[in-house]
Short mmCIF file of C-alpha atoms in Angstrom, two decimals:
data_model
loop_
_atom_site.label_atom_id
_atom_site.label_comp_id
_atom_site.label_asym_id
_atom_site.label_seq_id
_atom_site.Cartn_x
_atom_site.Cartn_y
_atom_site.Cartn_z
CA GLU A 1 119.76 63.82 89.47
CA PRO A 2 117.45 65.42 92.08
CA LEU A 3 115.69 68.70 91.38
CA TYR A 4 115.42 70.80 94.54
CA TRP A 5 112.62 73.33 94.95
CA SER A 6 113.05 76.24 97.36
CA VAL A 7 109.94 76.86 99.52
CA ALA A 8 109.11 79.50 102.12
CA ASP A 9 107.30 76.97 104.31
CA ARG A 10 106.10 73.38 104.19
CA SER A 11 102.62 74.36 103.04
CA VAL A 12 103.95 75.35 99.60
CA PRO A 13 103.26 72.55 97.10
CA VAL A 14 106.04 71.40 94.79
CA PRO A 15 105.90 69.23 91.65
CA ASP A 16 106.00 65.47 92.14
CA TYR A 17 109.45 65.32 90.56
CA ALA A 18 110.99 67.88 92.95
CA VAL A 19 112.40 67.77 96.48
CA PRO A 20 111.25 70.70 98.68
CA LEU A 21 113.96 72.69 100.45
CA LEU A 22 112.95 75.00 103.27
CA GLN A 23 114.55 78.41 102.79
CA GLY A 24 117.06 79.15 105.53
CA SER A 25 117.46 75.52 106.60
CA ALA A 26 120.90 73.92 106.86
CA GLN A 27 120.15 71.71 103.85
CA TRP A 28 119.05 74.75 101.83
CA TYR A 29 122.37 76.49 102.49
CA ARG A 30 124.31 73.36 101.55
CA LYS A 31 122.43 72.88 98.28
CA LEU A 32 122.64 76.57 97.41
CA ALA A 33 126.42 76.30 97.58
CA SER A 34 126.82 72.87 95.97
CA THR A 35 124.09 72.32 93.37
CA ARG A 36 125.55 72.43 89.86
CA ARG A 37 122.69 74.40 88.30
CA LEU A 38 120.77 77.24 89.95
CA VAL A 39 117.50 78.62 88.59
CA ASN A 40 115.94 81.76 90.03
CA ASN A 41 113.44 84.41 88.89
CA ASN A 42 114.61 87.10 91.31
CA ASN A 43 117.62 87.76 93.52
CA PHE A 44 119.14 85.38 96.02
CA PRO A 45 119.82 86.87 99.49
CA TRP A 46 122.56 89.49 99.78
CA TYR A 47 125.07 86.97 101.18
CA PHE A 48 124.87 84.65 98.14
CA ARG A 49 128.09 83.95 96.26
CA LYS A 50 128.20 81.55 93.32
CA SER A 51 130.51 78.58 93.84
CA PRO A 52 133.09 77.65 91.18
CA GLY A 53 131.52 75.47 88.50
CA GLN A 54 127.93 76.46 89.22
CA PHE A 55 125.69 77.59 86.35
CA TYR A 56 123.08 80.22 87.23
CA LEU A 57 120.01 80.54 84.98
CA GLN A 58 118.06 83.74 85.69
CA THR A 59 114.51 83.49 84.34
CA TRP A 60 113.42 86.87 85.79
CA HIS A 61 109.72 87.48 86.45
CA GLY A 62 108.16 89.26 83.53
CA THR A 63 108.35 91.74 80.71
CA PRO A 64 108.65 95.13 82.42
CA LEU A 65 106.04 97.78 81.77
CA LYS A 66 107.01 99.91 84.75
CA LYS A 67 110.67 100.88 85.00
CA ILE A 68 112.80 98.50 87.03
CA GLY A 69 116.28 98.19 88.47
CA LEU A 70 118.79 100.83 87.49
CA ASP A 71 116.16 102.57 85.33
CA VAL A 72 114.03 103.45 88.37
CA PRO A 73 114.45 106.97 89.81
CA GLN A 74 117.05 106.92 92.59
CA ARG A 75 114.57 108.16 95.18
CA VAL A 76 112.47 105.00 94.74
CA LEU A 77 115.07 102.26 95.34
CA SER A 78 117.45 102.08 98.27
CA LEU A 79 121.20 102.08 97.67
CA SER A 80 121.43 98.67 99.36
CA TYR A 81 119.01 97.16 96.84
CA ARG A 82 120.87 98.73 93.93
CA ASP A 83 124.12 97.26 95.26
CA LEU A 84 122.44 93.87 95.64
CA MET A 85 121.26 93.94 92.03
CA ALA A 86 124.64 94.95 90.66
CA ARG A 87 126.37 92.18 92.59
CA GLU A 88 123.73 89.56 91.85
CA ALA A 89 123.79 90.08 88.06
CA LYS A 90 127.50 89.26 87.97
CA TRP A 91 126.69 85.68 88.94
CA TRP A 92 124.19 85.03 86.14
CA ASP A 93 125.28 82.85 83.22
CA LEU A 94 122.09 83.11 81.16
CA LEU A 95 119.13 85.51 81.33
CA LEU A 96 115.75 84.67 79.80
CA ALA A 97 113.51 87.21 78.06
CA GLN A 98 109.95 86.92 76.84
CA ASN A 99 110.39 89.12 73.78
CA ASP A 100 112.86 91.33 71.93
CA PHE A 101 111.91 94.40 73.95
CA ALA A 102 112.68 92.65 77.24
CA ALA A 103 115.89 91.21 75.81
CA GLY A 104 117.04 94.75 75.14
CA VAL A 105 115.95 96.49 78.34
CA LEU A 106 116.53 93.86 81.04
CA PRO A 107 120.35 93.64 80.79
CA THR A 108 120.72 97.42 81.07
CA ALA A 109 118.18 97.75 83.87
CA LEU A 110 119.65 94.85 85.84
CA GLY A 111 123.33 95.56 85.23
CA TYR A 112 123.86 92.30 83.32
CA LYS A 113 126.41 91.90 80.54
CA GLY A 114 126.02 88.24 79.61
CA GLU A 115 124.00 86.05 77.31
CA VAL A 116 120.25 86.52 76.78
CA LEU A 117 117.86 83.89 75.43
CA THR A 118 114.61 85.17 73.92
CA ALA A 119 112.34 82.13 74.02
CA GLY A 120 109.46 83.03 76.32
CA TYR A 121 109.16 82.02 79.97
CA PRO A 122 109.18 78.41 81.18
CA ARG A 123 106.38 79.19 83.63
CA ASN A 124 104.15 80.16 80.71
CA ASP A 125 104.60 76.78 79.03
CA ALA A 126 101.87 75.53 81.38
CA LEU A 127 99.42 78.04 79.89
CA LEU A 128 99.81 76.37 76.49
CA HIS A 129 99.82 72.77 77.67
CA PRO A 130 97.09 70.54 76.13
CA GLN A 131 95.68 69.96 79.64
CA ALA A 132 96.01 73.61 80.72
CA ALA A 133 92.29 73.99 81.29
CA ASP A 134 92.47 71.37 84.05
CA GLY A 135 94.29 73.85 86.30
CA GLY A 136 91.57 76.44 85.86
CA ASN A 137 88.82 73.90 86.46
CA ARG A 138 90.60 72.70 89.59
CA VAL A 139 90.61 76.25 91.02
CA ARG A 140 86.96 76.76 90.16
CA ALA A 141 86.07 73.51 91.93
CA LEU A 142 88.23 74.41 94.93
CA LEU A 143 86.53 77.79 95.26
CA ALA A 144 83.06 76.38 94.52
CA ILE A 145 82.61 78.54 91.42
CA PRO A 146 79.98 77.07 89.07
CA ALA A 147 81.13 76.22 85.57
CA ASP A 148 78.74 78.74 83.99
CA GLN A 149 79.92 81.61 86.21
CA LYS A 150 82.06 84.37 84.71
CA VAL A 151 85.27 85.11 86.61
CA LEU A 152 87.11 88.44 86.78
CA LEU A 153 90.65 88.31 88.17
CA TYR A 154 91.86 91.60 89.69
CA ALA A 155 95.64 91.57 90.11
CA PRO A 156 97.11 95.05 90.65
CA THR A 157 100.76 95.73 91.37
CA TRP A 158 101.97 97.73 94.36
CA ARG A 159 102.72 101.47 94.55
CA ASP A 160 106.10 102.75 95.76
CA SER A 161 104.56 105.73 97.52
CA VAL A 162 101.71 103.92 99.30
CA ARG A 163 102.95 102.83 102.74
CA ASP A 164 101.37 101.87 106.02
CA GLY A 165 102.35 103.17 109.47
CA ALA A 166 105.19 100.64 109.67
CA GLY A 167 106.66 101.76 106.34
CA ARG A 168 105.52 98.64 104.46
CA SER A 169 104.00 98.71 100.98
CA ASP A 170 100.26 99.01 101.53
CA TRP A 171 97.26 97.66 99.65
CA ASN A 172 96.04 100.05 96.99
CA GLY A 173 93.08 98.43 95.26
CA PHE A 174 90.77 100.51 93.06
CA LEU A 175 88.14 97.92 92.15
CA ASP A 176 84.79 98.48 93.89
CA VAL A 177 83.48 94.92 93.98
CA ALA A 178 80.02 95.93 95.21
CA GLU A 179 79.61 98.34 92.28
CA ALA A 180 81.03 95.88 89.76
CA SER A 181 78.78 93.09 91.02
CA ARG A 182 75.73 95.35 90.89
CA ARG A 183 76.52 96.36 87.30
CA LEU A 184 77.47 92.92 85.99
CA GLY A 185 74.93 90.88 87.94
CA PRO A 186 75.07 87.67 90.00
CA GLY A 187 76.68 85.67 87.20
CA TRP A 188 80.15 87.07 88.02
CA THR A 189 82.74 86.12 90.64
CA PHE A 190 85.69 88.39 91.48
CA LEU A 191 89.05 86.89 92.38
CA ILE A 192 91.27 89.45 94.13
CA ARG A 193 95.01 88.82 93.96
CA GLY A 194 97.24 91.16 95.96
CA HIS A 195 100.90 91.55 95.01
CA HIS A 196 103.26 89.69 97.34
CA ASN A 197 104.70 93.03 98.50
CA VAL A 198 101.34 93.92 100.04
CA ALA A 199 100.07 90.44 100.89
CA GLY A 200 100.28 91.01 104.63
CA GLN A 201 98.60 94.42 104.41
CA ARG A 202 95.83 93.63 101.94
CA ARG A 203 92.25 94.63 102.68
CA ILE A 204 89.99 92.68 100.36
CA GLU A 205 86.41 93.91 100.16
CA ASN A 206 84.01 91.76 102.18
CA HIS A 207 81.47 90.89 99.51
CA PRO A 208 79.75 87.59 98.64
CA ALA A 209 81.05 87.79 95.08
CA ALA A 210 84.69 88.46 96.09
CA ILE A 211 87.27 85.79 96.89
CA ASP A 212 90.75 86.62 98.19
CA VAL A 213 93.21 84.45 96.20
CA THR A 214 96.39 86.28 97.23
CA ASP A 215 97.73 83.19 98.97
CA TYR A 216 96.91 80.78 96.14
CA PRO A 217 100.36 79.48 95.12
CA ASP A 218 100.14 79.37 91.30
CA ILE A 219 98.88 82.42 89.46
CA ASN A 220 98.77 80.43 86.20
CA ASP A 221 95.83 78.47 87.60
CA LEU A 222 94.08 81.76 88.35
CA TYR A 223 94.74 82.99 84.82
CA LEU A 224 93.22 79.79 83.47
CA ALA A 225 90.23 79.97 85.84
CA SER A 226 89.37 83.54 84.85
CA ASP A 227 87.52 84.99 81.90
CA VAL A 228 89.04 88.47 82.09
CA LEU A 229 92.04 90.08 83.77
CA VAL A 230 91.93 93.53 85.35
CA THR A 231 95.34 94.90 86.25
CA ASP A 232 97.39 98.09 85.90
CA TYR A 233 101.18 98.32 85.49
CA SER A 234 101.92 94.64 86.06
CA SER A 235 103.87 92.32 83.78
CA ALA A 236 100.85 90.02 84.19
CA ILE A 237 99.58 91.77 81.05
CA PHE A 238 102.16 90.03 78.88
CA ASP A 239 101.77 86.62 80.50
CA TYR A 240 97.97 86.72 80.35
CA ALA A 241 98.22 87.72 76.69
CA VAL A 242 99.40 84.18 75.97
CA LEU A 243 95.80 83.06 76.60
CA ARG A 244 94.34 85.72 74.29
CA LYS A 245 91.60 86.52 76.80
CA PRO A 246 90.12 89.97 77.50
CA MET A 247 92.05 92.45 79.65
CA VAL A 248 91.10 95.85 81.05
CA LEU A 249 93.53 98.24 82.75
CA LEU A 250 92.24 100.03 85.87
CA VAL A 251 94.64 102.97 86.10
CA PRO A 252 93.17 106.04 87.83
CA ASP A 253 96.69 107.12 88.80
CA LEU A 254 98.31 106.73 85.37
CA ALA A 255 99.68 110.28 85.15
CA GLU A 256 101.09 110.14 88.68
CA TYR A 257 102.58 106.70 88.12
CA ARG A 258 104.34 107.86 84.95
CA ARG A 259 105.82 110.75 86.91
CA SER A 260 106.85 108.90 90.08
CA ARG A 261 107.89 105.42 88.94
CA GLY A 262 108.11 105.76 85.17
CA LEU A 263 107.02 103.51 82.32
CA TYR A 264 109.03 102.19 79.41
CA PRO A 265 107.98 103.99 76.22
CA GLU A 266 107.52 100.93 74.01
CA PRO A 267 105.28 98.64 76.06
CA SER A 268 103.32 101.57 77.44
CA ASP A 269 101.48 101.44 74.12
CA VAL A 270 99.28 98.90 75.91
CA PHE A 271 97.41 101.92 77.27
CA ARG A 272 96.35 102.67 73.71
CA LEU A 273 95.72 99.08 72.65
CA LEU A 274 93.83 97.79 75.69
CA PRO A 275 90.65 99.21 77.26
CA THR A 276 91.50 101.49 80.19
CA ALA A 277 89.42 102.88 83.03
CA SER A 278 89.89 105.29 85.92
CA ALA A 279 87.01 104.00 88.05
CA THR A 280 84.85 100.89 88.44
CA ASP A 281 81.91 102.23 86.41
CA GLU A 282 84.27 103.00 83.51
CA LEU A 283 85.81 99.56 83.92
CA ILE A 284 82.46 97.82 83.49
CA SER A 285 81.62 99.94 80.46
CA ALA A 286 85.03 99.20 78.92
CA LEU A 287 84.60 95.49 79.62
CA THR A 288 81.18 95.48 77.96
CA ARG A 289 82.48 97.36 74.90
CA SER A 290 85.53 95.12 74.51
CA ALA A 291 83.40 91.97 74.76
CA ALA A 292 81.22 93.25 71.94
CA ALA A 293 84.24 94.22 69.81
CA GLY A 294 85.92 90.80 69.93
CA GLU A 295 89.58 90.16 70.64
CA PRO A 296 91.80 92.36 68.41
CA ALA A 297 93.27 94.38 71.28
CA TRP A 298 94.65 91.54 73.36
CA SER A 299 95.61 89.59 70.26
CA ARG A 300 97.79 92.50 69.17
CA ILE A 301 99.46 92.46 72.60
CA ALA A 302 100.04 88.72 72.26
CA ASP A 303 101.41 89.02 68.72
CA ARG A 304 103.80 91.78 69.72
CA TYR A 305 105.04 90.66 73.12
CA ALA A 306 104.22 86.96 73.49
CA SER A 307 104.94 85.53 70.04
CA ALA A 308 107.95 83.62 71.39
CA GLU A 309 105.64 81.76 73.78
CA GLN A 310 105.20 78.40 72.05
CA GLY A 311 105.09 76.18 75.11
CA THR A 312 108.74 75.23 74.61
CA ALA A 313 110.63 77.82 76.70
CA ALA A 314 111.70 75.29 79.34
CA ALA A 315 113.12 72.96 76.71
CA ALA A 316 114.96 75.84 75.00
CA SER A 317 116.48 76.90 78.33
CA VAL A 318 117.55 73.38 79.31
CA ALA A 319 119.19 72.92 75.92
CA LEU A 320 121.63 75.70 76.83
CA LEU A 321 122.50 74.39 80.28
CA PRO A 322 126.01 72.92 80.36
CA ALA A 323 126.45 69.17 80.50
CA SER A 324 129.53 69.79 82.62
CA ALA A 325 129.68 71.75 85.83
CA HIS A 326 132.79 73.50 84.47
CA PHE A 327 131.03 75.24 81.58
CA GLN A 328 132.45 78.67 80.81
CA ASN A 329 129.73 81.00 79.59
CA PRO A 330 130.44 83.34 76.65
CA THR A 331 129.24 86.89 77.22
CA GLY A 332 127.78 89.55 75.04
CA VAL A 333 125.78 87.13 72.85
CA GLN A 334 122.09 87.65 72.14
CA ARG A 335 120.13 84.58 71.14
CA GLY A 336 116.76 85.19 69.59
#
């Protein structure tokens, strides 16, 4: 049975076992309406309606640290997006969660009343694969990064209040690559990954040690290629924790972000567990201290929020997919 892979354009690579489908093409519309099983990690377009007999697996896209969906202050999200979410969640037959916290908060935030499977994320299985390092080595070779070079991946999320003249989410990077390179020395390379909401507006610092990897298709490869992650309020924290590598949070606007967007109380304990910084010089100092202290901080994050990640999430999800296209999904059941 063919596995179809939705792509934005023909440059997007797909696995060897998949058939690429160009979003918006006639074939894409036909398969969206007729394929027995649908898998998505976000919303389909507003006009989507599930056909009778289809099974919709919603993998979502991360454990939320910042408030999402119906939990976000009304001034932040448009009414049209809220309506889209409420309608979309009615079509889901199974929602995946990375941990017990996400299993509890996602249904409420997304307006979902069905079954939740807490088994980790299928996309993170690749991080635990025996040949996982090959992906990181492939990126290093592609970017001409020597094997003995240290790599810092900077992957901040976007800010609701930061907009350009056209009203689009704008780039809001706080890492001063020149300062970081001066402090850390020539043995470090900086990979800068803008969020897809700001990809078209990003302004990556022009520095010999900086490489813009916003358009690289698979962030898992970037995780594997890096030695440390610097981020802020992104769910990347909980995915990167699977690797048990160092993380530092660059959050000069933490107080403002708490006020404007809001953070969930439980996972916001990462700001106590992980090294934090409000500027690049503090970031480098925090990175140096954490390297000397070993790995307890990020291991605690992994133990608390990524313990379900055993490299078997895809298999656990597939095991719950119906053999028949006429499967009727029970609701209100939590599977841990």
